[in-house]
Short mmCIF file of C-alpha atoms and ligand atoms in Angstrom, two decimals:
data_model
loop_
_atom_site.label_atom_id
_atom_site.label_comp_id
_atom_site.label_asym_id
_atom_site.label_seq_id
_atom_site.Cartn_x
_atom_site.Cartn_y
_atom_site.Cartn_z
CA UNK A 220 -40.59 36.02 22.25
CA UNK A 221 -41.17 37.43 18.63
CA UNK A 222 -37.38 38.76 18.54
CA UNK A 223 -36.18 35.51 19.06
CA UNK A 224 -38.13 33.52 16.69
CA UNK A 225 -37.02 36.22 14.45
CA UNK A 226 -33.30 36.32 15.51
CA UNK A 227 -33.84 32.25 15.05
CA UNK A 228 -35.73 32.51 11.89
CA UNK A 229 -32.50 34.67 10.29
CA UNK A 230 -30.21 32.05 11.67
CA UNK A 231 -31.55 29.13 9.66
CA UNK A 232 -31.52 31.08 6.76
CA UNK A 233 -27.91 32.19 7.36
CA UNK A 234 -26.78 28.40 7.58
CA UNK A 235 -29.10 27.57 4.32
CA UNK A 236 -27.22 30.67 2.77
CA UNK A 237 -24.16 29.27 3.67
CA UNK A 238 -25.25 25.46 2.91
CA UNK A 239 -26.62 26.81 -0.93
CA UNK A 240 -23.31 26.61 -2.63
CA UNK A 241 -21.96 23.22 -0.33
CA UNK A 242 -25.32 21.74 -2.04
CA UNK A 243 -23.96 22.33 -5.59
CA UNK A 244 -20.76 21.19 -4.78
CA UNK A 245 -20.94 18.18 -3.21
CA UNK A 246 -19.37 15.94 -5.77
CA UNK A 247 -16.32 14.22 -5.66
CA UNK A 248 -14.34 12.58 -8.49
CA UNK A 249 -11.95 9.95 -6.96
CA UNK A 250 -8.54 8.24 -9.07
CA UNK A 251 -7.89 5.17 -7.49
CA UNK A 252 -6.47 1.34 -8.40
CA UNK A 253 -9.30 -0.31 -6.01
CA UNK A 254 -10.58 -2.96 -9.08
CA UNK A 255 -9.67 -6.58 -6.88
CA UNK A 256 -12.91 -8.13 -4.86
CA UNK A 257 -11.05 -6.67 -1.80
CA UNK A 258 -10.35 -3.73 -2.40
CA UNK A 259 -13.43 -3.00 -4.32
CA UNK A 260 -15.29 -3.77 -0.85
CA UNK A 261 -12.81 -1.38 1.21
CA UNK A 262 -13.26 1.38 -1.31
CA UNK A 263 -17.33 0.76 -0.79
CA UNK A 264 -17.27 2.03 2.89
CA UNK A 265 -15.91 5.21 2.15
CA UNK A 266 -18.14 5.61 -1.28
CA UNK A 267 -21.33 4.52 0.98
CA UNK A 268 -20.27 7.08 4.36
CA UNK A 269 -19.64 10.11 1.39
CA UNK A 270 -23.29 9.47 -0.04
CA UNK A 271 -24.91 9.13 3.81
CA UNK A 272 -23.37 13.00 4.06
CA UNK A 273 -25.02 13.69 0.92
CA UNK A 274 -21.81 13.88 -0.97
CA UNK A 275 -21.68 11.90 -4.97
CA UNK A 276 -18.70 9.93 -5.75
CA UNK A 277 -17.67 9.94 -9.26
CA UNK A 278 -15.36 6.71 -9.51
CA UNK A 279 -12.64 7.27 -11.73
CA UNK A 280 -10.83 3.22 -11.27
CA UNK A 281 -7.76 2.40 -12.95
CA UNK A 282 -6.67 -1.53 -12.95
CA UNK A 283 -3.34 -2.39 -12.42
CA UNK A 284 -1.68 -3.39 -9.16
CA UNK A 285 0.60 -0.54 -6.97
CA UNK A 286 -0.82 2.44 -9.33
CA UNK A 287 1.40 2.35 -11.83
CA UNK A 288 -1.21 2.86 -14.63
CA UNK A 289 -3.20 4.93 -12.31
CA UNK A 290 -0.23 7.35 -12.70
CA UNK A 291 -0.03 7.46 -16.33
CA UNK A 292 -3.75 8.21 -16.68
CA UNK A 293 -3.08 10.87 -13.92
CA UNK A 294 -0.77 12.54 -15.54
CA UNK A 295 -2.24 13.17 -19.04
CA UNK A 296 -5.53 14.37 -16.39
CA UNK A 297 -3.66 16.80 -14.84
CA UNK A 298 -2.05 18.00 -18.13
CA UNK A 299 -5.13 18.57 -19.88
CA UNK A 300 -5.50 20.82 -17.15
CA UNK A 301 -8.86 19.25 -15.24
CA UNK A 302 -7.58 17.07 -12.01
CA UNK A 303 -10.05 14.88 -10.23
CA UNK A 304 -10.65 16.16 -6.64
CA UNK A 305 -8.91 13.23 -5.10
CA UNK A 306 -6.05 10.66 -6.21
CA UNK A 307 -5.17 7.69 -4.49
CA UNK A 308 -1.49 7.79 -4.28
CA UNK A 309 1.40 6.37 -3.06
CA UNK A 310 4.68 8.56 -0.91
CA UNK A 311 7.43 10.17 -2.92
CA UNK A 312 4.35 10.62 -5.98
CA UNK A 313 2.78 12.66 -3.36
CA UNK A 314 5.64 15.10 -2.83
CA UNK A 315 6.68 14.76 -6.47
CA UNK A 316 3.00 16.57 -7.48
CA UNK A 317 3.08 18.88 -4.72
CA UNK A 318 6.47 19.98 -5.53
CA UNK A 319 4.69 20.68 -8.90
CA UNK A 320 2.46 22.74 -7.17
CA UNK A 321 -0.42 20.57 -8.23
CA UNK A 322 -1.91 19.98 -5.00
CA UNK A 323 -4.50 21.98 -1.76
CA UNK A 324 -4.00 22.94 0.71
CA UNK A 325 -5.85 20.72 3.80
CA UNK A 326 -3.77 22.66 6.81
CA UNK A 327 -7.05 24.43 8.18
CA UNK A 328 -9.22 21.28 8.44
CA UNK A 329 -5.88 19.09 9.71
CA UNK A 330 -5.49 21.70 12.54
CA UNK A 331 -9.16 21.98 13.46
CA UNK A 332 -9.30 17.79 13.80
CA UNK A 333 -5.68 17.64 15.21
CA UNK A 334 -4.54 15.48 12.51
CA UNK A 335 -0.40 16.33 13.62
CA UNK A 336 -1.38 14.34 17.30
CA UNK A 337 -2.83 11.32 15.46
CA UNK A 338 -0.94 10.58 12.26
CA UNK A 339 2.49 8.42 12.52
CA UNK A 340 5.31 10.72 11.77
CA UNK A 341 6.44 8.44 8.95
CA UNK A 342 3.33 9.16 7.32
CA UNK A 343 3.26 12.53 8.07
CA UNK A 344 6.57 13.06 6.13
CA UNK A 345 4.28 11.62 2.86
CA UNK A 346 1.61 14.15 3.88
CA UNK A 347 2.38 17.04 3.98
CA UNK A 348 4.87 19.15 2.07
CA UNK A 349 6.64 22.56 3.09
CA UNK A 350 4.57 22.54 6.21
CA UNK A 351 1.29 22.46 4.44
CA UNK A 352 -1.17 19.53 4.47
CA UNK A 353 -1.84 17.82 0.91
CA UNK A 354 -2.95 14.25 1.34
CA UNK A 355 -5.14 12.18 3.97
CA UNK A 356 -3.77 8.91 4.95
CA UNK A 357 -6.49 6.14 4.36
CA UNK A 358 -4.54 3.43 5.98
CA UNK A 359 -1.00 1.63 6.41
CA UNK A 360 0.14 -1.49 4.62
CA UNK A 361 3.09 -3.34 4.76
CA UNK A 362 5.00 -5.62 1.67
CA UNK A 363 7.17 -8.30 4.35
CA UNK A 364 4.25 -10.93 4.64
CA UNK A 365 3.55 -14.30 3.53
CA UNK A 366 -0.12 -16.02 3.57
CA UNK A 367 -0.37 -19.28 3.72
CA UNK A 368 -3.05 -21.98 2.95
CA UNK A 369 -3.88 -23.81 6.17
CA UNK A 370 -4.09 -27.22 4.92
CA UNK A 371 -1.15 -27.16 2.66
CA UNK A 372 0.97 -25.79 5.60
CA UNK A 373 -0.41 -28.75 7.76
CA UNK A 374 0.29 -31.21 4.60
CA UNK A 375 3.90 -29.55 5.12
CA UNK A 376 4.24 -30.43 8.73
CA UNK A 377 2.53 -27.87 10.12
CA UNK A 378 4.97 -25.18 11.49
CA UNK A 379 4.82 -21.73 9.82
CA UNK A 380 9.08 -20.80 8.73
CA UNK A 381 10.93 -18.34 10.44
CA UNK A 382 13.78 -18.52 8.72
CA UNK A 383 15.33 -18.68 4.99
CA UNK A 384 16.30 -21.98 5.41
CA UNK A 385 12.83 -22.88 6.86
CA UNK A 386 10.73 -21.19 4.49
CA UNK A 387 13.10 -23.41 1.89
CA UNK A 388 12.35 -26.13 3.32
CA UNK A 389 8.47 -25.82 3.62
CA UNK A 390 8.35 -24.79 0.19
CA UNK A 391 10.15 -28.20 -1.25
CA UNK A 392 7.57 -30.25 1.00
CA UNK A 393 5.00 -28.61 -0.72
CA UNK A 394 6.44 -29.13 -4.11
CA UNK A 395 6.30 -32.92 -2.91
CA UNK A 396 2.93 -32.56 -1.93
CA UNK A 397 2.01 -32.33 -5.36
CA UNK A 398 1.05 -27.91 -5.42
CA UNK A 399 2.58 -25.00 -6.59
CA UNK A 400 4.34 -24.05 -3.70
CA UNK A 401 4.82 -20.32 -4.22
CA UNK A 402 1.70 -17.87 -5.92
CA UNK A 403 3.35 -15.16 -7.89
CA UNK A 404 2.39 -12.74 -10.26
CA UNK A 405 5.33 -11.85 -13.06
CA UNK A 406 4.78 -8.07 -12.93
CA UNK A 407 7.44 -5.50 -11.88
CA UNK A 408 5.86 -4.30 -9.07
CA UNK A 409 4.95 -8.07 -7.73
CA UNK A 410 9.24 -8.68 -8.55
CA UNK A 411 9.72 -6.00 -6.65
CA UNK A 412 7.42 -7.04 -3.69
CA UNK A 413 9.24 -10.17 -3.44
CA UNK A 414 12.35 -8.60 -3.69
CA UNK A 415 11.69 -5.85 -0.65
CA UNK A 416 11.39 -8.71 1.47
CA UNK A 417 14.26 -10.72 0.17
CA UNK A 418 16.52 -7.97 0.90
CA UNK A 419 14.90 -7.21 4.15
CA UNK A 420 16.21 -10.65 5.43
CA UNK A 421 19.48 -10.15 4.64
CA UNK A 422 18.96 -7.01 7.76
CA UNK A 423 17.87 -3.90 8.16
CA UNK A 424 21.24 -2.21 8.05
CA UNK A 425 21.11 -3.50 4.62
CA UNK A 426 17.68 -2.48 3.10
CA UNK A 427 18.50 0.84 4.70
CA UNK A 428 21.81 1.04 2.61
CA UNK A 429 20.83 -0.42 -0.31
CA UNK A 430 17.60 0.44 -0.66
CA UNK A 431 16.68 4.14 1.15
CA UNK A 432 20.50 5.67 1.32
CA UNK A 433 21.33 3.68 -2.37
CA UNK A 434 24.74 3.23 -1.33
CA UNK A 435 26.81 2.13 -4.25
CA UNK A 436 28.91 -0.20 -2.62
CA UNK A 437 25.85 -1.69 -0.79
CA UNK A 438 23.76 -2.00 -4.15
CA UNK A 439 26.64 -3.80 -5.88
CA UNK A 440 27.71 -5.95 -2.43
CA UNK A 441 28.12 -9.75 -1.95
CA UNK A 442 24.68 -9.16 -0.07
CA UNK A 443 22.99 -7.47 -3.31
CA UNK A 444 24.09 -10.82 -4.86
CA UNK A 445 22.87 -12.92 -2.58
CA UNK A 446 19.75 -11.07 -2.09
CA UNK A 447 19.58 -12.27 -6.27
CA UNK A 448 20.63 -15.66 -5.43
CA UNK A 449 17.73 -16.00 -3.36
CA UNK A 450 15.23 -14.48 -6.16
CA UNK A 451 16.65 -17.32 -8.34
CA UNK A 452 16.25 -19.88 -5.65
CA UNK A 453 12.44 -18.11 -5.47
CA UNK A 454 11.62 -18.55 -8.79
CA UNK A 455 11.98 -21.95 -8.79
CA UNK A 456 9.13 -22.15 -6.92
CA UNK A 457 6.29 -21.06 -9.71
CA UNK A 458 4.69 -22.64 -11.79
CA UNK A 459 5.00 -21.97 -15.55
CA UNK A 460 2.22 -19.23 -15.70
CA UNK A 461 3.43 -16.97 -13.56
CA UNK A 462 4.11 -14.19 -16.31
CA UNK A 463 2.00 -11.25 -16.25
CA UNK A 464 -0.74 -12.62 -13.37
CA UNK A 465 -2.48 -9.93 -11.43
CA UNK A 466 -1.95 -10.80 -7.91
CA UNK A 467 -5.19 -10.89 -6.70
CA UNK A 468 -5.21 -14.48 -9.16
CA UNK A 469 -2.15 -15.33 -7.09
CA UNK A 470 -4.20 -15.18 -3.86
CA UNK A 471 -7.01 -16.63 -5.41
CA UNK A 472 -4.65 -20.23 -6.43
CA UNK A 473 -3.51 -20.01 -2.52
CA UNK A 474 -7.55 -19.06 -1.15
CA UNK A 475 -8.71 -22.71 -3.14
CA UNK A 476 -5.26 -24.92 -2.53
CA UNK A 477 -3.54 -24.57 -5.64
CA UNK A 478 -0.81 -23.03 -4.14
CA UNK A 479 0.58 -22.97 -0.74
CA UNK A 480 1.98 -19.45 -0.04
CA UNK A 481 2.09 -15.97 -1.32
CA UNK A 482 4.29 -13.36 -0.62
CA UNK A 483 2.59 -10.20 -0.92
CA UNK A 484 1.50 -7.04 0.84
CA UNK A 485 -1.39 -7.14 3.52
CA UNK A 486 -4.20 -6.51 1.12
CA UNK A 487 -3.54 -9.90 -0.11
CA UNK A 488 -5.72 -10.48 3.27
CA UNK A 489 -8.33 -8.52 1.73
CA UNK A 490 -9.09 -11.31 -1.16
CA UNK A 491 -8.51 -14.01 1.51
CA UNK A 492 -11.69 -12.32 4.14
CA UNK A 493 -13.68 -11.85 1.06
CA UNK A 494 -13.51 -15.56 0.23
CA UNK A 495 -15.05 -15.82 3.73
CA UNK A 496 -11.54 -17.13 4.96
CA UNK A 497 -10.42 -16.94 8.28
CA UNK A 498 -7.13 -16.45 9.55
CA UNK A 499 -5.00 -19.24 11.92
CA UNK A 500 -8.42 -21.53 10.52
CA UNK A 501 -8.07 -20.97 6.81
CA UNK A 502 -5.10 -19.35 6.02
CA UNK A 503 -1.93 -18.13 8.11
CA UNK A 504 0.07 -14.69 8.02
CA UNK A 505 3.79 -14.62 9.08
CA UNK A 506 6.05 -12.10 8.67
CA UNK A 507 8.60 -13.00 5.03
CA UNK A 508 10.92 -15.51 6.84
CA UNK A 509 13.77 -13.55 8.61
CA UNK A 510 11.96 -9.88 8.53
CA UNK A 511 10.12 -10.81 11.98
CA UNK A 512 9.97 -7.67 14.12
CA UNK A 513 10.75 -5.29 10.74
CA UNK A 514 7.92 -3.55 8.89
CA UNK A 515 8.44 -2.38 5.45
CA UNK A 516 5.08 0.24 5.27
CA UNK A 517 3.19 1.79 2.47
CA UNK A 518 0.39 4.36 3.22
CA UNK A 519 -2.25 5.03 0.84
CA UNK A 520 -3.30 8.38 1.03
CA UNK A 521 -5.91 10.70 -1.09
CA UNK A 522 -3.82 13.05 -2.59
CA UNK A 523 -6.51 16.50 -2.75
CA UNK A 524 -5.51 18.50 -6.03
CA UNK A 525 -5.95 22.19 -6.10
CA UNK A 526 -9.28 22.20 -7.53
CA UNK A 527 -11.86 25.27 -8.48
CA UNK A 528 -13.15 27.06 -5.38
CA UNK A 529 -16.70 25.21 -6.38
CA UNK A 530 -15.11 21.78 -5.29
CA UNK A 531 -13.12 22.54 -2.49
CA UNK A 532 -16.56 21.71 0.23
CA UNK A 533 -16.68 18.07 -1.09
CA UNK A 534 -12.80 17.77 -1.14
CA UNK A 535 -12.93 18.64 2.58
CA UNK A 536 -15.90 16.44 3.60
CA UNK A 537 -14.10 13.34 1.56
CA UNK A 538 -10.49 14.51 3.59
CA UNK A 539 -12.67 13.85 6.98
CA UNK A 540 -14.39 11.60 5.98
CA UNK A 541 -10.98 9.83 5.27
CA UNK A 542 -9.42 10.75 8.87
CA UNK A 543 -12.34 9.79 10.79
CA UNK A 544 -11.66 7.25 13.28
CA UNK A 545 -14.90 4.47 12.75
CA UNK A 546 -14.25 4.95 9.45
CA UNK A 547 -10.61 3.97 9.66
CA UNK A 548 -11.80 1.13 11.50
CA UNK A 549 -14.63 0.01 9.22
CA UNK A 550 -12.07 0.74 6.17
CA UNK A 551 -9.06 -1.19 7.35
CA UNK A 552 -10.73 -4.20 8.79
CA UNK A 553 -11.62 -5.30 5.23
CA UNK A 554 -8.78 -3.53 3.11
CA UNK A 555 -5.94 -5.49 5.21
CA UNK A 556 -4.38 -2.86 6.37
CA UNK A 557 -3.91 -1.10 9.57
CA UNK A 558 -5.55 2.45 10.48
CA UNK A 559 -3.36 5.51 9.68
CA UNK A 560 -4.05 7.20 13.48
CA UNK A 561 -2.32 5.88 16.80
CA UNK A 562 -5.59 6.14 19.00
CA UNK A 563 -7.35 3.79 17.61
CA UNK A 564 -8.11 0.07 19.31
CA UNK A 565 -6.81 -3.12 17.73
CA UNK A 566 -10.31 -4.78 19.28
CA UNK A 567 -12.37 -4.86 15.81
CA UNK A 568 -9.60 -6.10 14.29
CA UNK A 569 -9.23 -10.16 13.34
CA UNK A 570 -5.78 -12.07 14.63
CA UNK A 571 -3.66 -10.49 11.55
CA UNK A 572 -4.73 -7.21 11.99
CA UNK A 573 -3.69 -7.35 15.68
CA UNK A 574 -0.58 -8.58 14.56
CA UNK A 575 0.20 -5.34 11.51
CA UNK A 576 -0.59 -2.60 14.56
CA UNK A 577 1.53 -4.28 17.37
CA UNK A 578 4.07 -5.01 14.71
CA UNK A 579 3.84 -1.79 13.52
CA UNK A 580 4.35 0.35 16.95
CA UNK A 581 7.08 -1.81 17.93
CA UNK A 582 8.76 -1.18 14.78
CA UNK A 583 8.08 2.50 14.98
CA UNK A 584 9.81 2.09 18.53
CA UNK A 585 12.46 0.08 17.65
CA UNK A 586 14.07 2.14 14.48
CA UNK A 587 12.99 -1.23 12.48
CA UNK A 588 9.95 0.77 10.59
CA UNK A 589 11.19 1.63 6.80
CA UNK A 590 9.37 2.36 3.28
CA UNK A 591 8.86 0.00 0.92
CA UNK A 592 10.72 0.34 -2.07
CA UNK A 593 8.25 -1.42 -3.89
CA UNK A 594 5.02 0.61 -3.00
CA UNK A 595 6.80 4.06 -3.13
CA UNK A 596 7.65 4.66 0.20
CA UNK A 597 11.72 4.02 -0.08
CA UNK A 598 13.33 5.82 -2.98
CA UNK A 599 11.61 7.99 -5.50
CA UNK A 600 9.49 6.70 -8.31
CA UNK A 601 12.80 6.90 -10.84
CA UNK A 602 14.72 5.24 -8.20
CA UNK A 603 12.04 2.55 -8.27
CA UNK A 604 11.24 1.99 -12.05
CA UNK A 605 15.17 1.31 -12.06
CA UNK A 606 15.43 -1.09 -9.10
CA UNK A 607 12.35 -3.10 -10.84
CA UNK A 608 13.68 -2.99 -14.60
CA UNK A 609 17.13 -5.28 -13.41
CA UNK A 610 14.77 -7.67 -10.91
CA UNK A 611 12.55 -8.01 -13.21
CA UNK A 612 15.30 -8.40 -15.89
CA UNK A 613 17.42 -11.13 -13.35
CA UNK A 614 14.11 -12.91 -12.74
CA UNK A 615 12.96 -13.95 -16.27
CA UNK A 616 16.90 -14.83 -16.37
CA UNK A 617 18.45 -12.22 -18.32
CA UNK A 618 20.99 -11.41 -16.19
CA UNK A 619 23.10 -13.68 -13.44
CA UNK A 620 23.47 -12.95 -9.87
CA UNK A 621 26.29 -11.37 -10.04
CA UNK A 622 26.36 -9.20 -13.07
CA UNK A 623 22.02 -7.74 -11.46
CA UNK A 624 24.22 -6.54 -8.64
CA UNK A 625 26.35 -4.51 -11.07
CA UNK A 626 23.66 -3.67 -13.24
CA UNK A 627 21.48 -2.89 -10.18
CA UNK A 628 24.30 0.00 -9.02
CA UNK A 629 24.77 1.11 -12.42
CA UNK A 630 20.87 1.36 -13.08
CA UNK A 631 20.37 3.51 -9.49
CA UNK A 632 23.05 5.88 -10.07
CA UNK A 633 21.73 6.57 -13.66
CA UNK A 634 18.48 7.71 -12.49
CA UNK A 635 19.66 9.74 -9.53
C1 LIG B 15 -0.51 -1.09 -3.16
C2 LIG B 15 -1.57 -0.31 -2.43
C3 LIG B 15 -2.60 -1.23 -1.91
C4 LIG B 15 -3.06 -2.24 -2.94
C5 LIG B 15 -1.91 -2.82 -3.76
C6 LIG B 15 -2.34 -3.67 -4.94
O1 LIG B 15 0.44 -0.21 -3.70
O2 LIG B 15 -0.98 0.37 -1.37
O3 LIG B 15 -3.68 -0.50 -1.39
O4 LIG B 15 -4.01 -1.64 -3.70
O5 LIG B 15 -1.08 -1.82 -4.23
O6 LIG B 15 -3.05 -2.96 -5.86
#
């Protein structure tokens, strides 16, 4: 009896020994872009189920839609030589730092919760690098989508477009109806949003040559142009103030009736269920007119940085915290996007969400799943910054269709 109260006694003290240091350490310091009323909420869940487990989170936000400032303040971090533990970060960035060598190593802890079974291959690509785990996927996103305010869409006759000429025609009857039929932000990466989608209805075959091969003759093709024609035919669309609006305003003017639609990535939804909207009462989600059954994805992932031995405990318990399947659920159902593991249910998720995971295996199944150009996940970030100088250029009407399509070529190749 003695000898094992004794033998039990010396086990607690081994697990306090070998909680001591973990106690210390249990502090993480997290880079994100999370600053919009939706996201803000999302990022909450994981901040509240890291304290519950005893673990500090040092927010480190940095405004500005799709990261690019996040990036910038990054990379003057990491130069100065002190990372934060944990970067919120976007595909071909994530390879680009751990081809630096800047990034852990998160193999042991992927392996002991079989990450490899669970995680999409296409985001598994973004994850890991030579074999070795580096990021944990929070979620999956996707740019083709329009929202749409109920009544305005009712005001327009009621029936959601499924095609071009449809969505044209919607968006003139709500020009008639006295609103500003389409919500858009002038930024680069908003441009570029649009212009994912734009090209994404002129097929697959095409993004995939234009946009993740860069084809030459595709980028400079009578498509290219009339993927600009249509960004012209777009723009017409706004209203004056477009320039420089965060998006989350442009969601705002379509969540109180200003505007009728949006085109914009699924954490649009995010602004829209924080408004206390719902969706197919308050506001509708289609697929960008003509993309229907294609899924243009984005994964946000926590990049972990190689940080001192002293931090690597908390890095960890964030990492699981991050792959843990109720917390994927409880993340996602108020981010807008869909959970970054196959085995979980659709069931807590509203009619939208159902939508984003059914669209999203079938894509996966039918070769019809590809990154978004836009949101890092279809050319690399030089690739990208060139794409989005000449849209950005064509849309405040510096350039005509014809010669963007040149310039768009001649702009790729330069940064290859
Ligand atoms: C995307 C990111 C989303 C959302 C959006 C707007 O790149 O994947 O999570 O934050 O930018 O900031």
């Amino acid at each position: 009896m003695k000898l094992r109260l004794a033998l039990k006694a010396t086990a607690s003290a081994i697990v306090l020994c070998a909680a001591a240091p973990l106690a210390q350490a249990e502090e993480v310091e997290v880079l994100h872009w999370w600053t919009s009323g939706g996201e803000a909420a999302a990022l909450n869940v994981l901040k509240e189920n890291l304290e519950a487990k005893g673990v500090t989170w040092q927010d480190m936000p940095v405004a500005g839609g799709s990261g690019v400032e996040a990036m910038t303040v990054l990379r003057s971090r990491v130069t100065s030589g002190n990372p934060p533990t944990a970067v919120q970060m976007l595909g071909f960035d994530i390879k680009d730092w751990a081809a630096e060598g800047f990034l852990g190593d998160l193999s042991d802890l992927a392996a002991e919760e079989g990450w490899a079974e669970v995680v999409p291959p296409a985001l598994q690509e973004f994850s890991k690098f030579d074999d070795k785990w580096i990021a944990a996927p929070v979620n999956v996103h996707s740019t083709n989508w329009m929202w749409i305010n109920k009544e305005a869409l009712d005001a327009a006759g009621g029936a959601a477009p499924t095609t071009w000429e449809e969505l044209i025609a919607v968006l003139d009857k709500m020009k008639e109806n006295g609103i500003i039929p389409l919500a858009h932000g002038g930024q680069p990466w908003q441009d570029g949003t649009i212009f994912d989608s734009v090209v994404l209805g002129l097929g697959d075959d095409f993004y995939k040559a234009a946009i993740i091969e860069q084809n030459p003759e595709a980028l400079s093709s009578e498509q290219m142009v009339e993927a600009f024609k249509r960004m012209e035919v777009l723009r017409g669309y706004f209203d004056d103030n477009f320039s420089g609006r965060d998006w989350n305003l442009a969601s705002a003017m379509v969540i109180n009736g200003e505007a009728g639609m949006q085109a914009m990535g699924d954490w649009a939804k995010g602004e829209f269920l924080r408004a206390e909207q719902v969706p197919g009462e308050d506001f509708v989600c289609i697929r960008f007119p003509g993309t229907q059954g294609s899924v243009l994805f984005n994964s946000d992932q926590f990049a972990m940085f190689d940080v001192s031995e002293d931090k690597v405990a908390a890095q960890k318990l964030m990492a699981s915290a991050v792959m843990d399947p109720a917390f994927q659920v409880a993340f996602n159902t108020v981010k807008g996007s869909v959970p970054a593991r196959t085995d979980i249910s659709d069931e807590a998720f509203d009619d939208c969400g159902k939508k984003g995971m059914a669209d999203l295996a079938e894509a996966a199944a039918n070769g019809t799943l590809q990154g978004s150009m836009a949101h890092g996940h279809g050319a690399s970030s030089n690739i990208k910054s060139a794409i989005f100088d000449v849209v950005t250029a064509h849309l405040n009407g510096e350039y005509s269709a014809e010669d963007a399509a040149e310039e768009l070529a001649a702009a790729v190749e330069a940064a290859q």
